[in-house]
Amino acid sequence: MMRTKLVAGNWKMHGSLAANLGLLHAVREGAGGGAEVALCVPYPYLAQAQAVLNGSHVAWGAQDVSEHEQGAWTGEVSAAMLADFACSYVLVGHSERRSFFGDTDAVVAAKFVAAQKAGLVPILCVGESLAEREAGITGDVVTRQIDAVLAKGGIAGFARAIVAYEPVWAIGTGRTASPEQAQEVHALIRSRFAREDADVAGGLRILYGGSVKAGNAAELFGRPDIDGGLIGGASLVADDFLAICAAAA
Ligand code: PEP
């Protein structure tokens, strides 16, 4: 099945109104056809992203969302609020949320469902730590993370979702999974979904994330089950990010 590649930037907690402006305009002007492009920005900059990117090839989204719909949840941001700013995408289960903010598999599953209820496309991030890889349990970890979401939302939810495989040891470390290592896990992820529904599995876009750079993007994106990338550090530099987008086109 043909799957259009997606390159999604994750700015993490970087930016300022002044600094973002040049970056947003450069990505807007430089992102051509071929691959889909999206930027996941900090909450306060969603309005700015919407203002600059509206009507362009570039979509925008957030990096997290509350599992709750509304109410007394001080500091949280709901999926409906993200929809108010015309977000297309939202990350759920990024490894930094899982490790530093206590997002369990169950919380991630609830966020995934909350995002979809508001019409957003969740990008479900999964991946193993270095210790888990060295212990030979990468497949178990990734399957457990996916199964929690399947148990809560069912396979049908993955007809309008994205999965991002991000080995924790490769995020922000400059250490990238080799194309072979990444492809092996991507194939395992797709086969897990195929056990539920072959059509959904065939259409599902599985992104790779973890120190993707202009120099390694094409080789990664050339593998059969790698449908684009989730890009942290390199999404903060327009030329680097656009080169990665071009590698996916
Ligand atoms: C990320 O933040 O999801 C990520 C993959 O970061 P980096 O590209 O910097 O490794």
mmCIF file of C-alpha atoms and ligand atoms in Angstrom:
data_model
loop_
_atom_site.group_PDB
_atom_site.id
_atom_site.type_symbol
_atom_site.label_atom_id
_atom_site.label_comp_id
_atom_site.label_asym_id
_atom_site.label_seq_id
_atom_site.Cartn_x
_atom_site.Cartn_y
_atom_site.Cartn_z
ATOM 1 C CA MET A 1 0.000 0.000 0.000
ATOM 2 C CA MET A 2 1.235 3.532 -0.822
ATOM 3 C CA ARG A 3 1.694 5.632 2.269
ATOM 4 C CA THR A 4 2.502 9.336 1.968
ATOM 5 C CA LYS A 5 5.516 10.091 4.110
ATOM 6 C CA LEU A 6 5.162 12.475 7.039
ATOM 7 C CA VAL A 7 7.921 14.545 8.589
ATOM 8 C CA ALA A 8 6.873 16.010 11.928
ATOM 9 C CA GLY A 9 9.012 18.460 13.873
ATOM 10 C CA ASN A 10 9.015 18.462 17.668
ATOM 11 C CA TRP A 11 10.326 21.771 18.951
ATOM 12 C CA LYS A 12 10.194 20.533 22.564
ATOM 13 C CA MET A 13 10.498 23.482 25.002
ATOM 14 C CA HIS A 14 12.308 25.811 22.626
ATOM 15 C CA GLY A 15 11.374 29.069 20.961
ATOM 16 C CA SER A 16 10.196 32.618 21.452
ATOM 17 C CA LEU A 17 7.696 34.675 19.475
ATOM 18 C CA ALA A 18 10.563 36.521 17.808
ATOM 19 C CA ALA A 19 12.702 33.466 17.036
ATOM 20 C CA ASN A 20 9.780 31.353 15.818
ATOM 21 C CA LEU A 21 8.732 33.809 13.162
ATOM 22 C CA GLY A 22 11.697 33.263 10.853
ATOM 23 C CA LEU A 23 11.599 29.496 11.354
ATOM 24 C CA LEU A 24 7.865 29.214 10.644
ATOM 25 C CA HIS A 25 8.108 31.344 7.508
ATOM 26 C CA ALA A 26 11.156 29.465 6.242
ATOM 27 C CA VAL A 27 9.428 26.100 6.692
ATOM 28 C CA ARG A 28 6.254 27.455 5.118
ATOM 29 C CA GLU A 29 8.154 28.691 2.051
ATOM 30 C CA GLY A 30 10.518 25.733 1.802
ATOM 31 C CA ALA A 31 8.245 22.733 2.310
ATOM 32 C CA GLY A 32 7.201 21.565 -1.108
ATOM 33 C CA GLY A 33 4.970 18.715 -2.173
ATOM 34 C CA GLY A 34 5.874 15.068 -1.846
ATOM 35 C CA ALA A 35 5.932 14.445 1.864
ATOM 36 C CA GLU A 36 3.509 15.869 4.415
ATOM 37 C CA VAL A 37 5.121 18.230 6.890
ATOM 38 C CA ALA A 38 3.975 19.213 10.384
ATOM 39 C CA LEU A 39 5.385 21.140 13.345
ATOM 40 C CA CYS A 40 4.533 20.306 16.957
ATOM 41 C CA VAL A 41 5.136 23.511 18.885
ATOM 42 C CA PRO A 42 4.793 24.544 22.551
ATOM 43 C CA TYR A 43 1.202 25.426 23.539
ATOM 44 C CA PRO A 44 1.720 29.223 23.743
ATOM 45 C CA TYR A 45 2.895 29.299 20.129
ATOM 46 C CA LEU A 46 -0.039 27.450 18.587
ATOM 47 C CA ALA A 47 -1.779 30.695 17.636
ATOM 48 C CA GLN A 48 1.405 31.952 15.994
ATOM 49 C CA ALA A 49 1.894 28.669 14.116
ATOM 50 C CA GLN A 50 -1.710 28.792 12.969
ATOM 51 C CA ALA A 51 -1.371 32.419 11.798
ATOM 52 C CA VAL A 52 1.780 31.753 9.775
ATOM 53 C CA LEU A 53 1.074 28.239 8.480
ATOM 54 C CA ASN A 54 -2.636 28.543 7.687
ATOM 55 C CA GLY A 55 -3.252 27.888 4.005
ATOM 56 C CA SER A 56 0.203 26.352 3.485
ATOM 57 C CA HIS A 57 1.449 22.778 2.967
ATOM 58 C CA VAL A 58 2.581 22.663 6.595
ATOM 59 C CA ALA A 59 0.312 21.404 9.384
ATOM 60 C CA TRP A 60 0.801 22.118 13.077
ATOM 61 C CA GLY A 61 0.107 20.436 16.355
ATOM 62 C CA ALA A 62 0.980 20.120 20.031
ATOM 63 C CA GLN A 63 3.378 17.960 22.024
ATOM 64 C CA ASP A 64 0.969 16.668 24.645
ATOM 65 C CA VAL A 65 -2.707 16.820 25.628
ATOM 66 C CA SER A 66 -4.762 16.216 28.728
ATOM 67 C CA GLU A 67 -6.558 12.933 29.085
ATOM 68 C CA HIS A 68 -9.458 14.926 30.620
ATOM 69 C CA GLU A 69 -12.144 16.745 28.665
ATOM 70 C CA GLN A 70 -12.481 19.813 30.903
ATOM 71 C CA GLY A 71 -12.741 20.832 34.520
ATOM 72 C CA ALA A 72 -10.588 21.331 37.594
ATOM 73 C CA TRP A 73 -7.268 20.209 36.118
ATOM 74 C CA THR A 74 -5.046 23.230 36.682
ATOM 75 C CA GLY A 75 -2.295 23.550 34.117
ATOM 76 C CA GLU A 76 -3.741 21.025 31.688
ATOM 77 C CA VAL A 77 -4.721 21.673 28.061
ATOM 78 C CA SER A 78 -7.616 19.755 26.545
ATOM 79 C CA ALA A 79 -7.903 18.234 23.091
ATOM 80 C CA ALA A 80 -10.846 20.543 22.313
ATOM 81 C CA MET A 81 -8.597 23.537 23.060
ATOM 82 C CA LEU A 82 -6.023 22.204 20.596
ATOM 83 C CA ALA A 83 -8.791 21.733 18.035
ATOM 84 C CA ASP A 84 -9.730 25.410 18.609
ATOM 85 C CA PHE A 85 -6.320 26.297 17.183
ATOM 86 C CA ALA A 86 -6.867 23.975 14.213
ATOM 87 C CA CYS A 87 -4.173 21.524 15.269
ATOM 88 C CA SER A 88 -3.979 18.469 13.042
ATOM 89 C CA TYR A 89 -1.660 16.413 15.219
ATOM 90 C CA VAL A 90 -0.683 15.887 18.832
ATOM 91 C CA LEU A 91 2.146 13.786 20.239
ATOM 92 C CA VAL A 92 1.138 11.316 22.956
ATOM 93 C CA GLY A 93 3.538 9.218 24.977
ATOM 94 C CA HIS A 94 6.745 10.978 23.997
ATOM 95 C CA SER A 95 9.541 9.344 25.985
ATOM 96 C CA GLU A 96 10.209 12.602 27.865
ATOM 97 C CA ARG A 97 6.591 12.609 29.067
ATOM 98 C CA ARG A 98 6.813 8.933 29.981
ATOM 99 C CA SER A 99 10.129 9.256 31.862
ATOM 100 C CA PHE A 100 9.891 12.695 33.480
ATOM 101 C CA PHE A 101 6.155 13.340 33.898
ATOM 102 C CA GLY A 102 4.803 9.958 34.853
ATOM 103 C CA ASP A 103 2.805 9.200 31.717
ATOM 104 C CA THR A 104 2.042 5.516 32.148
ATOM 105 C CA ASP A 105 0.813 3.283 29.321
ATOM 106 C CA ALA A 106 -2.738 3.783 30.647
ATOM 107 C CA VAL A 107 -2.412 7.589 30.707
ATOM 108 C CA VAL A 108 -0.984 7.574 27.183
ATOM 109 C CA ALA A 109 -3.910 5.439 26.006
ATOM 110 C CA ALA A 110 -6.389 7.876 27.597
ATOM 111 C CA LYS A 111 -4.657 10.820 25.899
ATOM 112 C CA PHE A 112 -4.767 9.005 22.552
ATOM 113 C CA VAL A 113 -8.516 8.482 22.875
ATOM 114 C CA ALA A 114 -9.120 12.064 24.091
ATOM 115 C CA ALA A 115 -7.225 13.455 21.093
ATOM 116 C CA GLN A 116 -9.242 11.424 18.611
ATOM 117 C CA LYS A 117 -12.520 12.374 20.253
ATOM 118 C CA ALA A 118 -11.705 16.012 19.454
ATOM 119 C CA GLY A 119 -10.826 15.163 15.848
ATOM 120 C CA LEU A 120 -7.045 15.327 16.223
ATOM 121 C CA VAL A 121 -4.652 12.731 14.839
ATOM 122 C CA PRO A 122 -2.509 11.380 17.692
ATOM 123 C CA ILE A 123 1.118 10.518 17.037
ATOM 124 C CA LEU A 124 1.706 7.657 19.483
ATOM 125 C CA CYS A 125 5.361 7.509 20.491
ATOM 126 C CA VAL A 126 6.828 4.174 21.570
ATOM 127 C CA GLY A 127 10.338 2.952 22.162
ATOM 128 C CA GLU A 128 12.725 1.113 24.438
ATOM 129 C CA SER A 129 15.472 2.371 26.743
ATOM 130 C CA LEU A 130 19.085 1.354 26.263
ATOM 131 C CA ALA A 131 18.841 -1.120 29.150
ATOM 132 C CA GLU A 132 15.750 -2.682 27.576
ATOM 133 C CA ARG A 133 17.466 -2.999 24.188
ATOM 134 C CA GLU A 134 20.519 -4.566 25.803
ATOM 135 C CA ALA A 135 18.270 -6.973 27.688
ATOM 136 C CA GLY A 136 16.778 -8.055 24.359
ATOM 137 C CA ILE A 137 13.241 -6.942 25.225
ATOM 138 C CA THR A 138 12.719 -4.168 22.649
ATOM 139 C CA GLY A 139 9.855 -6.043 21.002
ATOM 140 C CA ASP A 140 8.155 -6.733 24.338
ATOM 141 C CA VAL A 141 8.360 -3.100 25.417
ATOM 142 C CA VAL A 142 7.034 -1.659 22.177
ATOM 143 C CA THR A 143 4.267 -4.273 22.014
ATOM 144 C CA ARG A 144 3.231 -3.524 25.611
ATOM 145 C CA GLN A 145 3.050 0.215 24.839
ATOM 146 C CA ILE A 146 0.912 -0.417 21.760
ATOM 147 C CA ASP A 147 -1.315 -3.017 23.405
ATOM 148 C CA ALA A 148 -2.324 -0.545 26.129
ATOM 149 C CA VAL A 149 -3.706 1.762 23.450
ATOM 150 C CA LEU A 150 -5.331 -1.082 21.510
ATOM 151 C CA ALA A 151 -7.040 -2.235 24.706
ATOM 152 C CA LYS A 152 -8.498 1.216 25.323
ATOM 153 C CA GLY A 153 -9.213 2.479 21.803
ATOM 154 C CA GLY A 154 -9.386 -0.618 19.621
ATOM 155 C CA ILE A 155 -7.783 -1.188 16.238
ATOM 156 C CA ALA A 156 -10.229 1.174 14.490
ATOM 157 C CA GLY A 157 -8.521 4.153 16.140
ATOM 158 C CA PHE A 158 -5.328 3.380 14.260
ATOM 159 C CA ALA A 159 -7.037 4.047 10.945
ATOM 160 C CA ARG A 160 -6.563 7.737 11.862
ATOM 161 C CA ALA A 161 -3.420 7.746 13.943
ATOM 162 C CA ILE A 162 0.331 7.745 13.469
ATOM 163 C CA VAL A 163 2.898 5.685 15.379
ATOM 164 C CA ALA A 164 6.421 6.976 16.007
ATOM 165 C CA TYR A 165 9.134 4.500 16.954
ATOM 166 C CA GLU A 166 11.665 6.410 19.028
ATOM 167 C CA PRO A 167 14.338 4.377 20.779
ATOM 168 C CA VAL A 168 14.989 6.374 23.961
ATOM 169 C CA TRP A 169 18.757 5.919 23.605
ATOM 170 C CA ALA A 170 18.642 7.690 20.244
ATOM 171 C CA ILE A 171 16.610 10.779 21.257
ATOM 172 C CA GLY A 172 18.755 13.891 21.458
ATOM 173 C CA THR A 173 21.906 11.801 21.848
ATOM 174 C CA GLY A 174 23.314 11.982 18.331
ATOM 175 C CA ARG A 175 23.132 8.195 18.316
ATOM 176 C CA THR A 176 20.747 7.013 15.593
ATOM 177 C CA ALA A 177 19.323 3.536 15.196
ATOM 178 C CA SER A 178 20.784 2.041 12.044
ATOM 179 C CA PRO A 179 18.296 1.749 9.183
ATOM 180 C CA GLU A 180 18.351 -2.048 9.760
ATOM 181 C CA GLN A 181 17.644 -1.711 13.490
ATOM 182 C CA ALA A 182 14.825 0.756 12.853
ATOM 183 C CA GLN A 183 13.298 -1.272 10.002
ATOM 184 C CA GLU A 184 13.286 -4.395 12.175
ATOM 185 C CA VAL A 185 11.220 -2.703 14.880
ATOM 186 C CA HIS A 186 8.961 -0.943 12.368
ATOM 187 C CA ALA A 187 8.167 -4.295 10.749
ATOM 188 C CA LEU A 188 7.437 -5.789 14.159
ATOM 189 C CA ILE A 189 5.088 -2.885 14.959
ATOM 190 C CA ARG A 190 3.246 -3.270 11.656
ATOM 191 C CA SER A 191 2.888 -7.007 12.159
ATOM 192 C CA ARG A 192 1.387 -6.394 15.611
ATOM 193 C CA PHE A 193 -1.337 -4.271 13.977
ATOM 194 C CA ALA A 194 -1.758 -6.738 11.110
ATOM 195 C CA ARG A 195 -2.795 -9.359 13.647
ATOM 196 C CA GLU A 196 -5.814 -7.119 14.355
ATOM 197 C CA ASP A 197 -6.562 -5.745 10.881
ATOM 198 C CA ALA A 198 -4.398 -6.093 7.774
ATOM 199 C CA ASP A 199 -5.879 -3.020 6.057
ATOM 200 C CA VAL A 200 -5.304 -0.751 9.037
ATOM 201 C CA ALA A 201 -1.767 -2.096 9.412
ATOM 202 C CA GLY A 202 -1.059 -1.562 5.714
ATOM 203 C CA GLY A 203 -2.204 2.051 5.812
ATOM 204 C CA LEU A 204 -0.602 2.957 9.139
ATOM 205 C CA ARG A 205 2.260 5.441 8.981
ATOM 206 C CA ILE A 206 5.112 4.535 11.301
ATOM 207 C CA LEU A 207 7.664 7.327 11.774
ATOM 208 C CA TYR A 208 11.200 6.900 13.037
ATOM 209 C CA GLY A 209 12.565 9.371 15.584
ATOM 210 C CA GLY A 210 15.939 9.653 17.275
ATOM 211 C CA SER A 211 18.715 11.939 16.058
ATOM 212 C CA VAL A 212 17.453 12.094 12.470
ATOM 213 C CA LYS A 213 19.616 14.521 10.496
ATOM 214 C CA ALA A 214 19.841 15.605 6.875
ATOM 215 C CA GLY A 215 22.726 13.152 6.444
ATOM 216 C CA ASN A 216 20.939 9.994 7.632
ATOM 217 C CA ALA A 217 17.306 10.743 6.713
ATOM 218 C CA ALA A 218 17.237 9.377 3.159
ATOM 219 C CA GLU A 219 18.690 6.027 4.163
ATOM 220 C CA LEU A 220 16.190 5.626 7.004
ATOM 221 C CA PHE A 221 13.202 6.762 4.920
ATOM 222 C CA GLY A 222 14.187 4.341 2.162
ATOM 223 C CA ARG A 223 13.285 1.297 4.281
ATOM 224 C CA PRO A 224 9.935 -0.302 3.474
ATOM 225 C CA ASP A 225 8.258 0.244 6.844
ATOM 226 C CA ILE A 226 9.685 3.678 7.682
ATOM 227 C CA ASP A 227 7.089 6.231 6.638
ATOM 228 C CA GLY A 228 8.836 9.412 7.674
ATOM 229 C CA GLY A 229 10.321 10.908 10.788
ATOM 230 C CA LEU A 230 9.722 12.659 14.074
ATOM 231 C CA ILE A 231 12.440 15.271 14.291
ATOM 232 C CA GLY A 232 13.553 16.989 17.500
ATOM 233 C CA GLY A 233 16.780 18.999 17.431
ATOM 234 C CA ALA A 234 16.998 19.294 13.654
ATOM 235 C CA SER A 235 13.489 20.805 13.465
ATOM 236 C CA LEU A 236 14.826 23.980 15.104
ATOM 237 C CA VAL A 237 17.045 24.829 12.137
ATOM 238 C CA ALA A 238 15.066 25.559 8.975
ATOM 239 C CA ASP A 239 17.699 24.365 6.498
ATOM 240 C CA ASP A 240 18.269 21.101 8.382
ATOM 241 C CA PHE A 241 14.562 20.415 8.764
ATOM 242 C CA LEU A 242 13.814 21.236 5.118
ATOM 243 C CA ALA A 243 16.628 18.938 3.972
ATOM 244 C CA ILE A 244 15.014 16.114 5.972
ATOM 245 C CA CYS A 245 11.631 16.952 4.404
ATOM 246 C CA ALA A 246 13.257 16.818 0.961
ATOM 247 C CA ALA A 247 14.743 13.409 1.789
ATOM 248 C CA ALA A 248 11.214 12.146 2.462
ATOM 249 C CA ALA A 249 9.712 13.579 -0.721
HETATM 250 C C1 PEP B 1 12.206 13.831 19.576
HETATM 251 O O1 PEP B 1 12.189 14.824 20.284
HETATM 252 O O2 PEP B 1 11.192 13.160 19.439
HETATM 253 C C2 PEP B 1 13.463 13.478 18.898
HETATM 254 C C3 PEP B 1 13.482 12.442 18.103
HETATM 255 O O3 PEP B 1 14.545 14.284 19.148
HETATM 256 P P1 PEP B 1 15.954 14.289 18.333
HETATM 257 O O4 PEP B 1 15.600 14.336 16.869
HETATM 258 O O5 PEP B 1 16.618 15.550 18.782
HETATM 259 O O6 PEP B 1 16.677 13.061 18.716
#
